[in-house]
Coordinates of C-alpha atoms and ligand atoms in Angstrom, one line a residue:
M145 CA -26.5 -103.2 -95.7
R146 CA -29.4 -105.2 -94.2
T147 CA -32.3 -103.3 -92.9
A148 CA -31.8 -104.7 -89.3
E149 CA -28.1 -103.5 -89.4
R150 CA -29.1 -100.1 -90.6
D151 CA -31.8 -99.8 -87.9
K152 CA -29.3 -100.7 -85.3
M153 CA -27.0 -98.0 -86.6
V154 CA -29.8 -95.4 -86.5
E155 CA -30.6 -96.4 -83.0
D156 CA -26.9 -96.1 -81.9
I157 CA -26.8 -92.6 -83.5
R158 CA -30.1 -91.5 -81.9
A159 CA -28.7 -92.6 -78.5
A160 CA -25.4 -90.7 -79.3
R161 CA -23.3 -93.8 -78.6
P162 CA -19.7 -92.7 -79.5
A163 CA -18.6 -95.9 -81.2
G164 CA -21.8 -96.0 -83.3
L165 CA -21.4 -92.4 -84.3
A166 CA -17.8 -92.9 -85.3
R167 CA -18.7 -96.0 -87.4
A168 CA -21.6 -94.2 -89.1
I169 CA -19.4 -91.2 -90.0
S170 CA -16.6 -93.5 -91.4
L171 CA -19.2 -95.2 -93.5
I172 CA -20.3 -91.8 -94.9
E173 CA -16.8 -90.6 -95.4
D174 CA -15.9 -93.7 -97.3
E175 CA -19.1 -93.5 -99.3
A176 CA -19.4 -97.2 -98.5
E177 CA -22.3 -99.4 -99.4
G178 CA -25.3 -98.5 -97.1
A179 CA -24.2 -94.9 -96.6
G180 CA -27.0 -93.6 -98.8
G181 CA -29.6 -95.7 -97.1
L182 CA -28.4 -94.6 -93.7
L183 CA -28.7 -90.9 -94.6
E184 CA -32.2 -91.5 -96.0
A185 CA -33.2 -93.2 -92.7
L186 CA -31.6 -90.3 -90.7
H187 CA -33.3 -87.6 -92.7
P188 CA -36.5 -87.4 -90.7
H189 CA -34.4 -86.8 -87.5
T190 CA -32.5 -83.9 -89.0
G191 CA -32.9 -80.1 -89.2
G192 CA -32.9 -79.5 -85.4
A193 CA -29.4 -78.2 -84.9
H194 CA -28.0 -74.7 -85.3
V195 CA -25.2 -75.2 -87.8
V196 CA -22.4 -72.7 -87.3
G197 CA -19.5 -72.5 -89.7
I198 CA -16.2 -71.1 -88.5
T199 CA -13.6 -70.3 -91.2
G200 CA -10.5 -68.2 -91.5
P201 CA -6.8 -68.4 -92.3
P202 CA -4.5 -71.1 -90.9
G203 CA -3.5 -70.4 -87.3
S204 CA -6.1 -67.7 -86.8
G205 CA -7.3 -69.4 -83.7
K206 CA -10.4 -71.2 -85.0
S207 CA -9.8 -74.3 -82.9
T208 CA -9.1 -72.3 -79.8
L209 CA -12.2 -70.3 -80.3
T210 CA -14.3 -73.4 -81.0
D211 CA -13.0 -75.0 -77.9
R212 CA -14.0 -71.9 -75.8
I213 CA -17.4 -71.7 -77.5
V214 CA -18.0 -75.4 -76.8
K215 CA -17.2 -75.0 -73.1
H216 CA -19.5 -72.0 -72.7
L217 CA -22.3 -73.7 -74.6
R218 CA -21.9 -76.8 -72.4
A219 CA -22.1 -74.5 -69.3
R220 CA -25.4 -73.3 -70.6
G221 CA -26.6 -76.9 -70.9
S222 CA -26.4 -77.1 -74.7
T223 CA -25.1 -80.1 -76.5
V224 CA -22.5 -79.6 -79.3
G225 CA -21.1 -81.5 -82.2
V226 CA -17.8 -80.3 -83.8
I227 CA -16.6 -81.2 -87.3
A228 CA -13.0 -80.0 -87.8
V229 CA -12.2 -80.0 -91.5
D230 CA -8.6 -79.8 -92.6
P231 CA -8.3 -79.7 -96.4
T232 CA -4.6 -80.1 -96.2
S233 CA -4.7 -83.3 -94.2
P234 CA -4.9 -86.6 -96.0
F235 CA -6.0 -88.2 -92.7
S236 CA -9.4 -88.4 -91.2
G237 CA -11.3 -90.1 -88.5
G238 CA -9.8 -87.9 -85.7
A239 CA -6.2 -88.0 -86.9
L240 CA -5.6 -84.3 -86.3
L241 CA -3.6 -84.7 -83.3
G242 CA -3.4 -81.0 -82.5
D243 CA -7.2 -80.6 -82.3
R244 CA -7.6 -83.8 -80.4
T245 CA -5.1 -82.8 -77.7
R246 CA -6.5 -79.3 -77.5
M247 CA -10.0 -80.6 -76.9
A248 CA -8.9 -83.6 -74.8
D249 CA -10.7 -82.4 -71.7
L250 CA -14.0 -82.3 -73.7
A251 CA -13.5 -85.9 -74.9
T252 CA -15.1 -87.5 -71.9
D253 CA -18.2 -85.3 -72.0
K254 CA -21.2 -87.1 -73.6
G255 CA -22.8 -83.8 -74.6
V256 CA -19.9 -83.1 -77.0
F257 CA -18.8 -85.0 -80.1
I258 CA -15.7 -83.9 -82.0
R259 CA -14.7 -85.3 -85.3
S260 CA -11.8 -84.3 -87.5
M261 CA -11.9 -84.8 -91.2
G262 CA -9.4 -84.7 -94.0
T263 CA -10.4 -84.2 -97.6
R264 CA -9.1 -87.4 -99.1
G265 CA -10.5 -86.9 -102.6
S266 CA -12.2 -84.0 -104.2
L267 CA -13.7 -80.9 -102.7
G268 CA -17.1 -82.3 -103.7
G269 CA -16.3 -85.4 -101.7
L270 CA -15.5 -83.2 -98.7
S271 CA -18.7 -81.4 -98.8
R272 CA -20.7 -84.6 -99.2
A273 CA -19.0 -86.1 -96.1
V274 CA -19.6 -82.8 -94.2
Y275 CA -23.4 -82.8 -95.1
G276 CA -23.6 -86.4 -94.0
T277 CA -21.8 -85.8 -90.8
I278 CA -24.0 -82.8 -90.0
K279 CA -27.0 -85.1 -90.5
V280 CA -25.6 -87.7 -88.1
L281 CA -24.9 -85.1 -85.4
E282 CA -28.3 -83.6 -85.9
A283 CA -29.9 -87.0 -85.5
T284 CA -28.2 -87.2 -82.0
E285 CA -30.2 -84.1 -81.2
K286 CA -27.2 -81.9 -80.7
D287 CA -28.3 -78.3 -80.2
Y288 CA -25.3 -76.9 -82.1
V289 CA -23.1 -78.3 -84.9
I290 CA -19.9 -76.3 -85.4
V291 CA -18.0 -76.9 -88.7
E292 CA -14.4 -75.5 -88.6
T293 CA -12.7 -75.2 -91.9
V294 CA -9.4 -73.6 -92.9
G295 CA -10.0 -70.7 -95.2
V296 CA -8.2 -71.7 -98.3
G297 CA -10.3 -70.5 -101.2
Q298 CA -13.3 -72.7 -102.1
S299 CA -13.8 -74.0 -98.6
E300 CA -15.0 -70.6 -97.4
V301 CA -17.7 -70.7 -100.0
D302 CA -18.5 -74.3 -99.3
I303 CA -19.0 -73.6 -95.6
A304 CA -21.5 -70.9 -96.5
R305 CA -23.5 -73.6 -98.3
V306 CA -23.8 -75.8 -95.2
A307 CA -24.0 -73.3 -92.3
D308 CA -26.9 -71.4 -90.8
T309 CA -24.5 -68.8 -89.4
V310 CA -21.1 -68.2 -90.8
V311 CA -18.3 -66.8 -88.6
V312 CA -15.1 -65.6 -90.4
V313 CA -12.0 -65.2 -88.3
F314 CA -9.4 -62.6 -89.0
V315 CA -6.1 -61.9 -87.2
P316 CA -3.7 -59.0 -86.9
G317 CA -0.5 -59.3 -88.8
L318 CA -1.4 -61.4 -91.8
G319 CA -1.5 -58.7 -94.4
D320 CA -4.7 -56.9 -93.3
D321 CA -6.0 -55.6 -96.6
V322 CA -5.4 -58.7 -98.7
Q323 CA -7.0 -60.8 -95.9
A324 CA -10.2 -58.7 -95.7
I325 CA -10.9 -58.5 -99.4
K326 CA -9.7 -61.9 -100.4
A327 CA -12.4 -64.2 -102.0
G328 CA -15.1 -61.6 -101.1
I329 CA -14.9 -63.1 -97.7
T330 CA -16.9 -60.3 -96.2
E331 CA -19.7 -61.4 -98.4
I332 CA -20.1 -64.8 -96.9
G333 CA -19.6 -64.0 -93.3
D334 CA -22.5 -63.2 -90.9
L335 CA -20.1 -62.4 -88.1
L336 CA -16.6 -61.1 -88.7
V337 CA -14.4 -61.9 -85.7
V338 CA -11.0 -60.2 -85.2
N339 CA -9.3 -62.8 -83.0
K340 CA -6.0 -62.4 -81.1
A341 CA -7.2 -59.0 -79.9
D342 CA -4.5 -59.2 -77.3
L343 CA -1.9 -58.7 -80.0
P344 CA -1.0 -55.4 -81.6
G345 CA -2.8 -54.4 -84.8
A346 CA -6.3 -55.8 -83.9
S347 CA -8.0 -52.4 -84.1
R348 CA -6.3 -51.7 -87.4
I349 CA -7.8 -54.8 -89.0
E350 CA -11.1 -53.9 -87.4
S351 CA -11.2 -50.6 -89.2
T352 CA -10.0 -52.2 -92.4
L353 CA -13.0 -54.5 -92.2
E354 CA -15.3 -51.7 -91.4
S355 CA -14.2 -49.7 -94.5
T356 CA -14.3 -52.8 -96.7
L357 CA -17.9 -53.3 -95.6
N358 CA -18.8 -49.7 -96.2
L359 CA -17.5 -50.0 -99.8
A360 CA -19.2 -53.4 -100.4
P361 CA -22.2 -53.4 -102.6
P362 CA -25.4 -53.7 -100.6
R363 CA -26.6 -57.3 -100.1
V364 CA -30.1 -58.7 -99.4
E365 CA -28.9 -60.3 -96.2
P366 CA -28.2 -58.2 -93.1
A367 CA -24.7 -56.6 -93.2
P368 CA -22.2 -58.7 -91.3
K369 CA -21.3 -57.7 -87.8
I370 CA -17.8 -57.1 -86.6
L371 CA -16.5 -58.1 -83.2
T372 CA -13.1 -58.8 -81.5
T373 CA -12.1 -61.7 -79.3
S374 CA -9.1 -63.2 -77.6
A375 CA -9.8 -66.9 -77.7
E376 CA -6.6 -67.4 -75.7
R377 CA -7.8 -65.2 -72.8
D378 CA -11.4 -66.2 -73.3
E379 CA -12.4 -62.6 -73.9
G380 CA -15.3 -61.6 -76.1
V381 CA -16.3 -65.3 -76.6
V382 CA -19.5 -65.0 -74.7
D383 CA -20.4 -61.9 -76.8
L384 CA -19.7 -64.0 -79.9
I385 CA -22.0 -66.8 -78.7
D386 CA -24.7 -64.3 -78.0
M387 CA -24.4 -62.8 -81.5
I388 CA -24.5 -66.3 -83.0
V389 CA -27.7 -67.0 -81.1
E390 CA -29.1 -63.6 -82.1
H391 CA -28.2 -64.2 -85.7
L392 CA -30.3 -67.4 -85.8
A393 CA -33.3 -65.8 -84.2
L394 CA -33.2 -63.0 -86.7
A395 CA -32.6 -65.4 -89.6
K396 CA -35.7 -67.3 -88.5
T397 CA -37.9 -64.3 -88.6
T398 CA -36.6 -62.8 -91.8
G399 CA -36.7 -66.0 -93.8
L400 CA -32.9 -66.0 -94.2
L401 CA -32.8 -69.4 -92.4
A402 CA -35.2 -71.0 -94.8
C403 CA -33.2 -69.6 -97.6
R404 CA -29.9 -71.0 -96.2
R405 CA -31.5 -74.4 -95.5
R406 CA -32.9 -74.5 -99.0
M407 CA -29.4 -73.8 -100.4
R408 CA -28.0 -76.6 -98.2
A409 CA -30.6 -79.1 -99.5
K410 CA -30.1 -78.1 -103.0
A411 CA -26.3 -78.6 -102.7
E412 CA -27.0 -82.0 -101.2
I413 CA -29.2 -83.1 -104.0
T414 CA -26.7 -81.8 -106.5
A415 CA -23.9 -83.7 -104.7
I416 CA -25.9 -87.0 -104.9
L417 CA -26.5 -86.6 -108.6
T418 CA -23.0 -85.4 -109.4
R419 CA -21.5 -88.4 -107.6
D420 CA -23.8 -90.9 -109.3
I421 CA -23.3 -89.5 -112.8
A422 CA -19.5 -89.4 -112.3
K423 CA -19.5 -92.9 -111.1
R424 CA -21.7 -94.2 -113.9
T425 CA -19.6 -92.4 -116.5
E426 CA -16.4 -93.9 -115.1
I427 CA -17.9 -97.4 -115.2
S428 CA -19.3 -97.1 -118.7
L429 CA -16.2 -95.6 -120.3
S430 CA -13.7 -97.9 -118.7
E431 CA -15.5 -101.2 -119.3
P432 CA -13.0 -103.7 -120.7
G433 CA -13.2 -103.8 -124.5
A434 CA -15.2 -100.6 -124.6
D435 CA -14.7 -99.2 -128.2
W436 CA -16.4 -95.9 -127.8
Y437 CA -13.3 -94.0 -128.6
E438 CA -12.9 -95.9 -131.9
R439 CA -16.5 -95.2 -132.7
L440 CA -16.1 -91.6 -131.9
Q441 CA -13.0 -91.4 -134.1
D442 CA -14.6 -92.9 -137.2
G443 CA -17.8 -90.8 -136.8
R444 CA -20.2 -93.6 -135.7
T445 CA -21.0 -91.7 -132.5
T446 CA -20.7 -88.3 -130.8
P447 CA -19.9 -87.2 -127.3
G448 CA -23.5 -86.1 -126.9
A449 CA -24.9 -89.5 -127.9
L450 CA -22.4 -91.3 -125.6
A451 CA -23.5 -89.0 -122.8
A452 CA -27.2 -89.9 -123.5
T453 CA -26.4 -93.6 -123.4
I454 CA -24.6 -93.2 -120.0
W455 CA -27.5 -91.1 -118.7
R456 CA -30.0 -93.9 -119.6
K457 CA -27.9 -96.5 -118.0
L458 CA -27.8 -94.4 -114.9
V459 CA -31.5 -94.0 -114.7
I460 CA -32.1 -97.7 -115.4
E461 CA -29.4 -99.2 -113.2
E462 CA -28.9 -96.7 -110.4
Y463 CA -32.3 -95.3 -109.9
E464 CA -34.6 -98.0 -111.1
G465 CA -36.8 -99.0 -108.2
V466 CA -36.1 -95.8 -106.3
E467 CA -39.4 -94.1 -106.1
D468 CA -39.4 -90.4 -107.0
E469 CA -41.1 -88.0 -104.8
N470 CA -44.5 -88.4 -106.6
S471 CA -44.8 -92.1 -105.9
R472 CA -42.8 -92.3 -102.7
E473 CA -44.6 -94.0 -99.8
A474 CA -44.7 -92.4 -96.3
S475 CA -42.0 -94.6 -94.8
P476 CA -38.5 -93.9 -96.0
G477 CA -37.0 -97.3 -96.8
D478 CA -33.5 -98.3 -97.8
R479 CA -34.4 -98.5 -101.4
R480 CA -31.3 -96.6 -102.4
G481 CA -29.1 -98.9 -100.4
E482 CA -30.8 -102.1 -101.7
H483 CA -30.7 -100.8 -105.1
R484 CA -27.0 -99.9 -104.9
R485 CA -26.3 -103.5 -103.9
S486 CA -28.1 -104.9 -106.9
H487 CA -26.4 -102.4 -109.0
E488 CA -23.0 -103.6 -107.7
D489 CA -24.0 -107.2 -108.3
L490 CA -24.4 -106.2 -112.0
L491 CA -20.8 -105.2 -112.3
Ligands
GTP1335 N1 -2.2 -64.4 -78.7 C1 -3.2 -65.2 -79.1 N2 -3.0 -66.4 -79.6 C2 -4.0 -67.1 -79.9 C3 -5.4 -66.7 -79.7 N3 -6.2 -67.7 -80.1 C4 -5.4 -68.7 -80.6 N4 -4.1 -68.4 -80.4 C5 -2.9 -69.2 -80.7 O1 -2.8 -69.3 -82.1 C6 -2.3 -70.6 -82.5 C7 -3.2 -71.2 -83.5 O2 -4.5 -71.5 -82.9 P1 -5.5 -72.5 -83.5 O3 -6.7 -72.4 -82.6 O4 -4.8 -73.8 -83.6 O5 -5.8 -71.9 -84.9 P2 -6.6 -72.5 -86.1 O6 -7.1 -71.4 -86.8 O7 -7.5 -73.6 -85.6 O8 -5.4 -73.2 -86.9 P3 -5.6 -74.3 -88.1 O9 -6.6 -75.2 -87.8 O10 -4.2 -74.9 -88.2 O11 -5.9 -73.4 -89.3 C8 -2.2 -71.4 -81.2 O12 -0.8 -71.3 -80.8 C9 -3.1 -70.6 -80.3 O13 -2.7 -70.8 -78.9 C10 -5.6 -65.4 -79.2 O14 -6.7 -64.9 -79.0 N5 -4.5 -64.7 -78.9
MG1336 MG1 -7.8 -75.7 -86.2

């Protein structure tokens, strides 16, 4: 991607132009050429949003709750970005019809941007796309970025890595005990919401959560808070928002926020490296005529020696010309992007 093209994209994002935003997010999702450079260019404009993760079992009312939260936040004059992640969907780019329809009345509001995302490839790919999309939305100066993920195993943990505040949604009637304890969910949540409080069984799950928390080993972070909502009836939602705001304020003073942000940055750096190493390994080992397996078989090389060769190639071809932080100049250029292009020319 040329510098002028990238600058235009950054400008579109900064001005929150929906078409520009959608294009930038697609670029990031596809890990297309120029995506790395764009993220580098956006980096100085990030960090200003309160990132809220909302996770919980399928059908627990996360989207309904998010919709309500967005409306209340808009009424308060705040701007909001929403990333709805559906790990079961192979589609992306807003293909989740249910979420779209539900939030249709928000679609014309310029202070809101909603994006649905499927996983496509690996879970690692998903979190990379989510980090990138959060950055894009932060660069539009959204006050809040809400990341909604279905709680199926790893995604709950992943969300904890990206969010400043994690809301875990529970519902009556889904096998209360299993639900509460599963995946140590009470360990990752800052706020535990029992939604569908209009249905029978809500108070039972509330007390199950309380006793689970009482039995849980003490943690460094403040103990999660429990509250009930009925997203459908818009009950308890304002209290939830107040608690989300309160959580951030407390996290700022206690250093928890810095800790979460540090974790997010660390995961992002790891994701960049993991992707590049995997890519370089794939390229090296599938080169036409590559005889590494034969050499391995007859003892001329070892897996460790092959790994070292791949590592050197990575450093020379992928990162050559990318300044490390010691020699980096003040202006963040598109060296990564430029480099990627020359790297691709080599292939
Ligand atoms: N009775 C009741 N139903 C609710 C409430 N909140 C949501 N629902 C209903 O529960 C169903 C699922 O709601 P969603 O908001 O789509 O749930 P979700 O967690 O986003 O679902 P997935 O994204 O598919 O995991 C819908 O039919 C909602 O109308 C609530 O507070 N009470
Ligand atoms: Mg949903």
